[in-house]
CSV table of C-alpha atoms in Angstrom, one decimal:
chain,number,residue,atom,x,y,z
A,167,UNK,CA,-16.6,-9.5,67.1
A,168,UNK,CA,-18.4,-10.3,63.7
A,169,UNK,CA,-17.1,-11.0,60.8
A,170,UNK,CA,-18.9,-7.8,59.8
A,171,UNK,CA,-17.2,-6.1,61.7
A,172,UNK,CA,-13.9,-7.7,61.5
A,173,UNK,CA,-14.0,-7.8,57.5
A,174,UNK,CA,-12.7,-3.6,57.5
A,175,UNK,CA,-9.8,-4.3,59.4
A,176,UNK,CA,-8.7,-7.5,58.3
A,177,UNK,CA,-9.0,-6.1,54.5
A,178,UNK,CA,-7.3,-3.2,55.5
A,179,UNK,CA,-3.9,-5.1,57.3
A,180,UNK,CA,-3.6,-7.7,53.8
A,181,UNK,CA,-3.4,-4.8,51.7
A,182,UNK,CA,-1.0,-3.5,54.0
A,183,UNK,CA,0.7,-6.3,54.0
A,184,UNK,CA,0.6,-6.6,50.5
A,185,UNK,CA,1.4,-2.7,49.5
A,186,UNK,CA,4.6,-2.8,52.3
A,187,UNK,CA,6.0,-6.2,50.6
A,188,UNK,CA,5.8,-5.1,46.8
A,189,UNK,CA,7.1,-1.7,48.0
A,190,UNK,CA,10.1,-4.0,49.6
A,191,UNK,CA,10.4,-5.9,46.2
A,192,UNK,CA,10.2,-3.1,44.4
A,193,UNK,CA,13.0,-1.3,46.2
A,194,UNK,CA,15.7,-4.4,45.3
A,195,UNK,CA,17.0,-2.4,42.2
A,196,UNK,CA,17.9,0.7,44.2
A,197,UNK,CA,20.8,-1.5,45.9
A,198,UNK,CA,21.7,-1.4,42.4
A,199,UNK,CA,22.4,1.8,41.9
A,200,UNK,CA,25.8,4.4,42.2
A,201,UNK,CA,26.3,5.2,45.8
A,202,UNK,CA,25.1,2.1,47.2
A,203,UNK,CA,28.1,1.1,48.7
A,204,UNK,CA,28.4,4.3,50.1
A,205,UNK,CA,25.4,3.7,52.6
A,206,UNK,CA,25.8,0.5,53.1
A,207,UNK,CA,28.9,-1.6,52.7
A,208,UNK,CA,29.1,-4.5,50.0
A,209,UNK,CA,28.2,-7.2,52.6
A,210,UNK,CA,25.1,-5.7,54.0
A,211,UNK,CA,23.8,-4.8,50.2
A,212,UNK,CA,24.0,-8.7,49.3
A,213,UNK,CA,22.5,-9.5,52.4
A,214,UNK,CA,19.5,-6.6,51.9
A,215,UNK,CA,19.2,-7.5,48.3
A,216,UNK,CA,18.6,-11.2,49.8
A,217,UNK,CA,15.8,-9.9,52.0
A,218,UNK,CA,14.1,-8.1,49.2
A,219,UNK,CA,14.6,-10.6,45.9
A,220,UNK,CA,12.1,-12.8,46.4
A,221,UNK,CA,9.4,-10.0,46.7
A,222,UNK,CA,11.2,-8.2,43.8
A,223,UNK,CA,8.7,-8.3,40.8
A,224,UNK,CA,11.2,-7.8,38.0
A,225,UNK,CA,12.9,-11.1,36.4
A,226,UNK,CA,15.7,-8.7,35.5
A,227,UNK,CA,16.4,-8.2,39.5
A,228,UNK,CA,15.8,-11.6,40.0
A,229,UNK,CA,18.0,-12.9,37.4
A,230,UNK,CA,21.1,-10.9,39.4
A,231,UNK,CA,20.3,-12.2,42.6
A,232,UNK,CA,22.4,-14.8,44.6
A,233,UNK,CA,20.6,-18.0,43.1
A,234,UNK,CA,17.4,-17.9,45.4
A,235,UNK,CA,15.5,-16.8,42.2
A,236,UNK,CA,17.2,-16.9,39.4
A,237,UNK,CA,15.4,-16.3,35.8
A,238,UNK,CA,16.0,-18.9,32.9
A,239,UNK,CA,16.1,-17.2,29.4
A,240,UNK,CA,13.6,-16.1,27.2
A,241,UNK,CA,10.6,-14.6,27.1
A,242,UNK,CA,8.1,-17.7,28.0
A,243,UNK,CA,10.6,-18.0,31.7
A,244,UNK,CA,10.2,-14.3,32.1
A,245,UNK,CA,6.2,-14.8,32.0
A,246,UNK,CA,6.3,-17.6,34.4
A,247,UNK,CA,8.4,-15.9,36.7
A,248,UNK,CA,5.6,-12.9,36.8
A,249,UNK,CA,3.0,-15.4,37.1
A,250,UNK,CA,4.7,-16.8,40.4
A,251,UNK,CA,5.2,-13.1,41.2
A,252,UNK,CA,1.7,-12.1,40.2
A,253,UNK,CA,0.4,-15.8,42.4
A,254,UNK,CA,2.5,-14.8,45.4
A,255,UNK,CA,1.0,-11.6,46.2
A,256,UNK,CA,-2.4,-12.8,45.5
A,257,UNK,CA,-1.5,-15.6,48.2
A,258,UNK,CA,-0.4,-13.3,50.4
A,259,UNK,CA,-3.1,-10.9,50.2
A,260,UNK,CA,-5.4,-13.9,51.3
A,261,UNK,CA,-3.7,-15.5,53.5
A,262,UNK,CA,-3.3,-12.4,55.8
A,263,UNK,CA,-6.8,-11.9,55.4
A,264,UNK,CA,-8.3,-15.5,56.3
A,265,UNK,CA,-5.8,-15.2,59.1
A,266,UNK,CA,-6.8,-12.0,60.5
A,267,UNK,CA,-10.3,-12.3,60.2
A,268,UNK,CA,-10.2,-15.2,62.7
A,269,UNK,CA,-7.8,-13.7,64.9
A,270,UNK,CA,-9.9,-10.5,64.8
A,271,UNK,CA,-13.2,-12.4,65.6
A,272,UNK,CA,-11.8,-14.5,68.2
A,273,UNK,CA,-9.3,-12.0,69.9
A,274,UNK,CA,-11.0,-8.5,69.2
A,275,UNK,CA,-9.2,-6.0,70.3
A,276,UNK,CA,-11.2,-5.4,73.3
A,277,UNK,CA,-11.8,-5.9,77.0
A,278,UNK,CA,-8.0,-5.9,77.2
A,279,UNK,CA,-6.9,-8.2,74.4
A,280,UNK,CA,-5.6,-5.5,72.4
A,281,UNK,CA,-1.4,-6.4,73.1
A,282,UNK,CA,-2.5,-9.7,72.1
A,283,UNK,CA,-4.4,-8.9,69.2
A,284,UNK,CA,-1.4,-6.9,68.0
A,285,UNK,CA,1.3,-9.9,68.6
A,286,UNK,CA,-1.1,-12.8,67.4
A,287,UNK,CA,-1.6,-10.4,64.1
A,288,UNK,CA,2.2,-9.9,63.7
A,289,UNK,CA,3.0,-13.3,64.3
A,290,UNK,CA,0.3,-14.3,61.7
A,291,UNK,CA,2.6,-12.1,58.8
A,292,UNK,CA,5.4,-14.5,58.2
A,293,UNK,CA,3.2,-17.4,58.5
A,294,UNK,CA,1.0,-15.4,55.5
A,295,UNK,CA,4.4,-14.7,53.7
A,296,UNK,CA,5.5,-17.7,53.8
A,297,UNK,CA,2.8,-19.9,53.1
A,298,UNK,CA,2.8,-17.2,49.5
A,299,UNK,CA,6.4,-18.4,48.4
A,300,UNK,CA,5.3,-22.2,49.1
A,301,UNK,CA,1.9,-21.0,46.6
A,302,UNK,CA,3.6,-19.7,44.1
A,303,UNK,CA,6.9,-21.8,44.2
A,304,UNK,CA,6.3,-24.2,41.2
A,305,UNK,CA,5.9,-21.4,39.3
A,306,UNK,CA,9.1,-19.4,40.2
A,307,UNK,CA,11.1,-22.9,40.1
A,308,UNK,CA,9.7,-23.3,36.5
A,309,UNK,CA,10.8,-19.8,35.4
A,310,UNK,CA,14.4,-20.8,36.3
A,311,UNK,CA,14.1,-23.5,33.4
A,312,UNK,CA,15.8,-26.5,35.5
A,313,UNK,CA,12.1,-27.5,37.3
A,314,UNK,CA,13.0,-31.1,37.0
A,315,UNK,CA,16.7,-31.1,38.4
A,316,UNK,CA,16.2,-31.6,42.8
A,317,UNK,CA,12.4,-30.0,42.3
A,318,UNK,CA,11.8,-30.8,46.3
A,319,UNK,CA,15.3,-29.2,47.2
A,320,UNK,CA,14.6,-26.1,45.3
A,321,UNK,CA,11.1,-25.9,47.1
A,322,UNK,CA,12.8,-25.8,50.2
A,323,UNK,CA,15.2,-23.0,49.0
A,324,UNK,CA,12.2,-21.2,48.0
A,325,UNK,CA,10.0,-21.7,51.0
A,326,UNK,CA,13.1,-20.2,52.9
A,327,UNK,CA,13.2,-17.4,51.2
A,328,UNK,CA,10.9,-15.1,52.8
A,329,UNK,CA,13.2,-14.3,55.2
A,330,UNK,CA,12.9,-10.9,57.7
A,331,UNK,CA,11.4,-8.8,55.5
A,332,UNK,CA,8.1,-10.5,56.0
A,333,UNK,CA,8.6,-10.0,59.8
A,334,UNK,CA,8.5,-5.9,59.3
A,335,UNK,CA,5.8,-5.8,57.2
A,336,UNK,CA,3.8,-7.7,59.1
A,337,UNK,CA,4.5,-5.4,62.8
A,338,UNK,CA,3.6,-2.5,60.1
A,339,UNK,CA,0.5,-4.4,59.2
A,340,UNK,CA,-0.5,-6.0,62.5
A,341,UNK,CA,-0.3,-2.0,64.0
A,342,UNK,CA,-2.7,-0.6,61.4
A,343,UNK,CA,-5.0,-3.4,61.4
A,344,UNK,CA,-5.5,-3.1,65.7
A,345,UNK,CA,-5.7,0.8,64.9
A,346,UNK,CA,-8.7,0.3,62.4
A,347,UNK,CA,-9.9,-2.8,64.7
A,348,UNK,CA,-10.3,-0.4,67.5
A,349,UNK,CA,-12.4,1.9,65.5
A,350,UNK,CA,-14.8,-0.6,64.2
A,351,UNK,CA,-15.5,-2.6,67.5
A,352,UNK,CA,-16.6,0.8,69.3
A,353,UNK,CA,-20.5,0.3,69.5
A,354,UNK,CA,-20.6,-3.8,69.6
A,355,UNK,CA,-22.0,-6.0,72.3
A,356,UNK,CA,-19.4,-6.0,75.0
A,357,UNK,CA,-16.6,-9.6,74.7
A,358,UNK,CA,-16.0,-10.1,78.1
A,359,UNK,CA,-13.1,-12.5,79.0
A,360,UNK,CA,-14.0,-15.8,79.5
A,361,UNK,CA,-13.6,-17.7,82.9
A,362,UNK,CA,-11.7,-20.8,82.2
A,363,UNK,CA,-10.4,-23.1,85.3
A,364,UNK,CA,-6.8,-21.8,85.9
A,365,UNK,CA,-5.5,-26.0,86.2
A,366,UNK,CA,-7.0,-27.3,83.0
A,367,UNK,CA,-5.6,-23.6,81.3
A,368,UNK,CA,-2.1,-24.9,82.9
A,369,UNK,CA,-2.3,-28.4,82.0
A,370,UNK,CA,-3.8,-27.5,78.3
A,371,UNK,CA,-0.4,-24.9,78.0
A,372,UNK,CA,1.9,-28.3,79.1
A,373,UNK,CA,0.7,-30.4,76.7
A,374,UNK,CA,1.1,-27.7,74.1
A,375,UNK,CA,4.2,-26.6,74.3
A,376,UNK,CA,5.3,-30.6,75.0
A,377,UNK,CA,4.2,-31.1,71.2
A,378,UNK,CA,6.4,-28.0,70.2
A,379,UNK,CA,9.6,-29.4,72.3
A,380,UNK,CA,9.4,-32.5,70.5
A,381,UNK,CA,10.3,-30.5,67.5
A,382,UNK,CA,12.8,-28.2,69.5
A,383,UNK,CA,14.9,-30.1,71.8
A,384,UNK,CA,14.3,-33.9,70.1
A,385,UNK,CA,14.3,-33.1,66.1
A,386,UNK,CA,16.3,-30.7,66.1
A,387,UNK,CA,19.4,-32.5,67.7
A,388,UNK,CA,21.9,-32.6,65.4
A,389,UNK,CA,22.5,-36.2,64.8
A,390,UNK,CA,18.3,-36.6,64.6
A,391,UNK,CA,18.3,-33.6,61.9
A,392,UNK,CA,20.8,-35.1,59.6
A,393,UNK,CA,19.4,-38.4,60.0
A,394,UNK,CA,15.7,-36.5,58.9
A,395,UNK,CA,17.7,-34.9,56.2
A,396,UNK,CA,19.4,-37.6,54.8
A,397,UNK,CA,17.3,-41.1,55.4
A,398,UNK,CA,14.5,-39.9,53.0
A,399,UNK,CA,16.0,-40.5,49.7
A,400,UNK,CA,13.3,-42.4,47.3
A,401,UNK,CA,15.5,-42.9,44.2
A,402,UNK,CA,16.1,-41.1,41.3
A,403,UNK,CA,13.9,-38.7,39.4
A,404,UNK,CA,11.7,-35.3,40.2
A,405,UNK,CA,10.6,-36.3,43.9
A,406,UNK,CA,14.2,-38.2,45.2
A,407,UNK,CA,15.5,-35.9,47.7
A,408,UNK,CA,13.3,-34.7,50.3
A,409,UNK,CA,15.3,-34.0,53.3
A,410,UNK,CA,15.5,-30.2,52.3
A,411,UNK,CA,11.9,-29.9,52.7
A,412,UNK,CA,11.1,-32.1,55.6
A,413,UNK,CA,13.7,-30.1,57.5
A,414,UNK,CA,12.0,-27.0,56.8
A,415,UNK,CA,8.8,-28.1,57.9
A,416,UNK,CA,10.0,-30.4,61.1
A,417,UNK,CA,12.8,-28.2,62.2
A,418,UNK,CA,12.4,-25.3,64.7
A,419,UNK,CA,16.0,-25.1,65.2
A,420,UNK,CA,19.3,-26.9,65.5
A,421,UNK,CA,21.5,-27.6,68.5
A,422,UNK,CA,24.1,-30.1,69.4
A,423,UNK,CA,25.7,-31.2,72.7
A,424,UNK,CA,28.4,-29.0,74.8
A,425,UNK,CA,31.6,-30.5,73.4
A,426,UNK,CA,31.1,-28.7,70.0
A,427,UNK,CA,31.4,-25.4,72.0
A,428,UNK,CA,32.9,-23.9,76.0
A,429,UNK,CA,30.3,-24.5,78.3
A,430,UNK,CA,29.2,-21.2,78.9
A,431,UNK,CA,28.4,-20.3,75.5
A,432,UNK,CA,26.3,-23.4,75.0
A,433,UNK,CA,24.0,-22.6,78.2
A,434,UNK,CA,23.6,-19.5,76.4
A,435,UNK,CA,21.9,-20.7,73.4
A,436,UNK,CA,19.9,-23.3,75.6
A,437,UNK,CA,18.7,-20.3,77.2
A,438,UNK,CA,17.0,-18.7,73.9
A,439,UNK,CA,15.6,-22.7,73.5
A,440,UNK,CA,14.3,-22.3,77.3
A,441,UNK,CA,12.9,-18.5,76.8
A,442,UNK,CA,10.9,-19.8,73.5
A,443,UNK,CA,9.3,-22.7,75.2
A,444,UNK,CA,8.1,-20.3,77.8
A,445,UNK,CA,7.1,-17.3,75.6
A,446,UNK,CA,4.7,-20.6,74.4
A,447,UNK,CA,3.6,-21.9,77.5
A,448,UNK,CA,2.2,-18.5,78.9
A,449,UNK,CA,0.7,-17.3,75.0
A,450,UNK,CA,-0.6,-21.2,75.6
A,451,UNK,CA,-1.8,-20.4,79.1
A,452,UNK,CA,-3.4,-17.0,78.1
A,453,UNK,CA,-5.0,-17.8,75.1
A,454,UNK,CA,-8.5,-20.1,76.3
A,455,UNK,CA,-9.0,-16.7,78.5
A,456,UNK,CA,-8.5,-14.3,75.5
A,457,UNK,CA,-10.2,-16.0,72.9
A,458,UNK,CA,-14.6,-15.8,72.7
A,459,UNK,CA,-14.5,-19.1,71.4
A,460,UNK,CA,-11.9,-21.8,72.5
A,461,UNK,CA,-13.1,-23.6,68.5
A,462,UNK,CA,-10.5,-25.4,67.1
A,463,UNK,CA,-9.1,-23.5,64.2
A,464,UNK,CA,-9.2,-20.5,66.7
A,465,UNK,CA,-6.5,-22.7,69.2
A,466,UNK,CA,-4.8,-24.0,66.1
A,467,UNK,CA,-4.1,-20.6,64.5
A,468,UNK,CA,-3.6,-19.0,68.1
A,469,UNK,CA,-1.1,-21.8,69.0
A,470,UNK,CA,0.6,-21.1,65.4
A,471,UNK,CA,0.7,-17.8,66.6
A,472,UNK,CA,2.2,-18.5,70.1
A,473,UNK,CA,5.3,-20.7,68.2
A,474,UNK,CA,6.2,-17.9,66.1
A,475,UNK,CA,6.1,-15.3,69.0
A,476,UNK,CA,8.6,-17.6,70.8
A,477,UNK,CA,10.6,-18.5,67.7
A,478,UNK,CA,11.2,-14.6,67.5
A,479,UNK,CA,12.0,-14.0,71.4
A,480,UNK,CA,14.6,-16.7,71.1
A,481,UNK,CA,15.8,-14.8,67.7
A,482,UNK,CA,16.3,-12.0,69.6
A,483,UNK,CA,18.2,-13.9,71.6
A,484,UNK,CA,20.4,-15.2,69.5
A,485,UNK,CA,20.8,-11.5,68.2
A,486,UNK,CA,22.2,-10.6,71.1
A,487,UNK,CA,25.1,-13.2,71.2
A,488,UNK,CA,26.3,-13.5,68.1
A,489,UNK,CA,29.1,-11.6,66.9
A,490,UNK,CA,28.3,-11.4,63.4
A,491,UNK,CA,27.5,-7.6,63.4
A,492,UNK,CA,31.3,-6.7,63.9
A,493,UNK,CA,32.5,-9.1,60.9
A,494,UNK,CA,29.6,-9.1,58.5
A,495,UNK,CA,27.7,-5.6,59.5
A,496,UNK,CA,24.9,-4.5,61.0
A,497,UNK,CA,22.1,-6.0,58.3
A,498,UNK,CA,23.0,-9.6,59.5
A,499,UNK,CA,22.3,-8.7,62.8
A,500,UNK,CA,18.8,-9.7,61.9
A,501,UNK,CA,19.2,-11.9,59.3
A,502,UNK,CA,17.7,-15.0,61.3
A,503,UNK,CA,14.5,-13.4,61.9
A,504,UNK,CA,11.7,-15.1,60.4
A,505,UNK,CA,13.7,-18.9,60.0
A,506,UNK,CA,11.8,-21.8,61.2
A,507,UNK,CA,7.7,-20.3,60.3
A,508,UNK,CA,7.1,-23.6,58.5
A,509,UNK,CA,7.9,-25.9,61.6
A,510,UNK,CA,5.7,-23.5,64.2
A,511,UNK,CA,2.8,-24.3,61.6
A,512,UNK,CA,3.4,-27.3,61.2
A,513,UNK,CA,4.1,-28.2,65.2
A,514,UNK,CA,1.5,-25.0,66.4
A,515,UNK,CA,-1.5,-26.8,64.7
A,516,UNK,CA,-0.8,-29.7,66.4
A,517,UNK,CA,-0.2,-28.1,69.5
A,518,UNK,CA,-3.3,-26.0,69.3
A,519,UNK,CA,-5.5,-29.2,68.8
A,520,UNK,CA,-3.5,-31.3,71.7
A,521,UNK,CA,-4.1,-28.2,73.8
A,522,UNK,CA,-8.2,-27.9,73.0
A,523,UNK,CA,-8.4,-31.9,73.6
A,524,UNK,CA,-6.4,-31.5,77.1
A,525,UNK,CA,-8.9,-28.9,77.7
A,526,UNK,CA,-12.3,-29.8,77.3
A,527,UNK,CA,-11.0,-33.0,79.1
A,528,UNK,CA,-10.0,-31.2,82.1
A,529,UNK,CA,-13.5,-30.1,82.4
A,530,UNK,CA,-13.2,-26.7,80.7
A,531,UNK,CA,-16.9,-26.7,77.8
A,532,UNK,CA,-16.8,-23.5,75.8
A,533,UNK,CA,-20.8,-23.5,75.4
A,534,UNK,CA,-20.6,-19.7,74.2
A,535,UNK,CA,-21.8,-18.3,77.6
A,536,UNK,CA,-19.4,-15.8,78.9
A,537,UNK,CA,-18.2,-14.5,82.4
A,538,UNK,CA,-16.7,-11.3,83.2
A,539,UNK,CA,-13.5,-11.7,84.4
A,540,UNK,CA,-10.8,-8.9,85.6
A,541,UNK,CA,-8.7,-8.6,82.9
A,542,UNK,CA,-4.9,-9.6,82.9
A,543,UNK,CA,-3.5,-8.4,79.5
């Protein structure tokens, strides 16, 4: 698919994107209103107003929020905090797009690649949203009027602040953008699937998804995640604490031996840890086949991709066996959708590359020539 081609679709999912967050934010000060607790009962407004503050564009409905994004006073803080606002969107906007037109190019919605066009798009939205708080952070940090008290700390807060609501838009946005996808790649030169060898796709997928279980099952041990989050300290001063951050961006989760919990509940939660790391082996496993090119920043995004689709099947998981619903309502039923976006970038790039390395040396060269292959997807 060109880039011609792909441009239409891709412009049209990032201002979906876009129009369905600011609508999100813009909806923060109705929780505020008479009758809200009537719908919805006091925990599950704090918990939807915590979903939609950071998207909220007002410093006034920022100002009431539970800390996240607090407004210092005065006029000049007030500016700043629209300027993060006004930088955060922006991001947004262009993030989703850079991301889609690759996806769109390399994975057109075509030849049977349309279910994965739609999941590599959605899982591309809280990558996009989240790389638009980490954009615009300094800005909203500023606007609070404490910038220089824990500034890496408060990045991390910030970064972790997209939370589900990015995960919505973007299914909204991935749907529309395959709709107009599927309109615009009707008259191109057919994409067949490429042919690559199934035992160098296999062995590619392994080596993958080993990178992401370092991150998984060996940083994210509890003793190894304090020890990241507390063996960092550089001193005093604006830059002496960042164990917040690196555990944002090195963490894809957090688990702990069986004593902490009965037995049977802890193989439960191993099993979402098992279901993610297989969700990325077969994306892993798939993706050489779907994509025209196997180019690196096509297996580095796709792999990004992949993580996210697995960190949100083991989410799922984890929705089903927790029993917040019946204590704290049915909002925080999905409140952990969307943690852990910064460690599948981080870990999915280098997963994608180890993956592209593994496979051109298990004999697989992507010279541009295409086979037609049945199609699987």
């Amino acid at each position: 698919m060109t880039y011609r081609r792909a441009a239409i679709p891709a412009l049209v999912g990032a201002l979906l994107m876009t129009l369905l967050l600011w609508w999100a934010g813009s909806s923060a000060q109705a929780l505020q209103l008479r009758g809200t607790t009537s719908v919805f009962d006091i925990d599950s407004a704090n918990e939807l107003w915590r979903w939609l503050a950071p998207w909220s564009y007002d410093p006034a409905t920022a100002l009431q929020s539970d800390g996240t994004s607090g407004v210092g006073g005065g006029t000049q803080y007030a500016d700043l905090y629209r300027t993060a606002m006004q930088i955060r969107y922006v991001a947004v906007f262009v993030f989703f797009l850079a991301g889609a037109l690759l996806l769109l190019r390399r994975i057109p919605p075509a030849q049977g690649r349309t279910p994965a066009t739609l999941c590599a798009l959605w899982a591309w939205g809280p990558v996009a949203g989240m790389l638009a708080v980490t954009v615009s952070a300094p800005w909203l940090i500023a606007s609070r009027g404490r910038g220089s008290y824990r500034f890496l700390p408060q990045v991390a807060s910030v970064i972790a602040s997209s939370g589900p609501v990015t995960v919505f838009a973007a299914l909204l946005a991935a749907v529309g953008t395959v709709l107009v996808a599927r309109v615009t790649v009707k008259g191109a030169d057919p994409l067949p699937r490429r042919s690559v060898p199934p035992r160098a796709a296999r062995l590619a997928a392994s080596v993958g998804t080993a990178v992401i279980a370092v991150s998984l099952v060996i940083l994210s041990y509890v003793s190894v995640a304090a020890w990241i989050q507390t063996s960092f300290g550089v001193g005093a001063g604006l830059l002496s604490d960042p164990g917040d951050l690196l555990r944002e961006w090195l963490l894809l989760g957090a688990w702990t031996g069986p004593a902490s919990a009965p037995l049977g509940d802890w193989l439960l939660y191993r099993a979402a840890d098992v279901l993610m790391l297989a969700v990325v082996w077969w994306a892993l496993r798939l993706l050489p086949g779907l994509l025209t090119r196997t180019t690196a920043p096509a297996m580095a995004v796709g792999a990004v991709c992949a993580t996210v689709l697995g960190l949100l099947a083991s989410q799922v998981v984890h929705m089903a066996l927790d029993d917040t619903v019946s204590v704290w309502g049915p909002v925080y039923l999905f409140s952990k959708l969307g943690e852990g976006v910064p460690a599948a970038l981080t870990f999915g790039i280098m997963a994608g590359v180890a993956a592209l390395v593994t496979l051109r040396l298990a004999g697989d060269r992507d010279t541009g020539k295409q086979k037609k292959v049945p199609s699987t997807v």
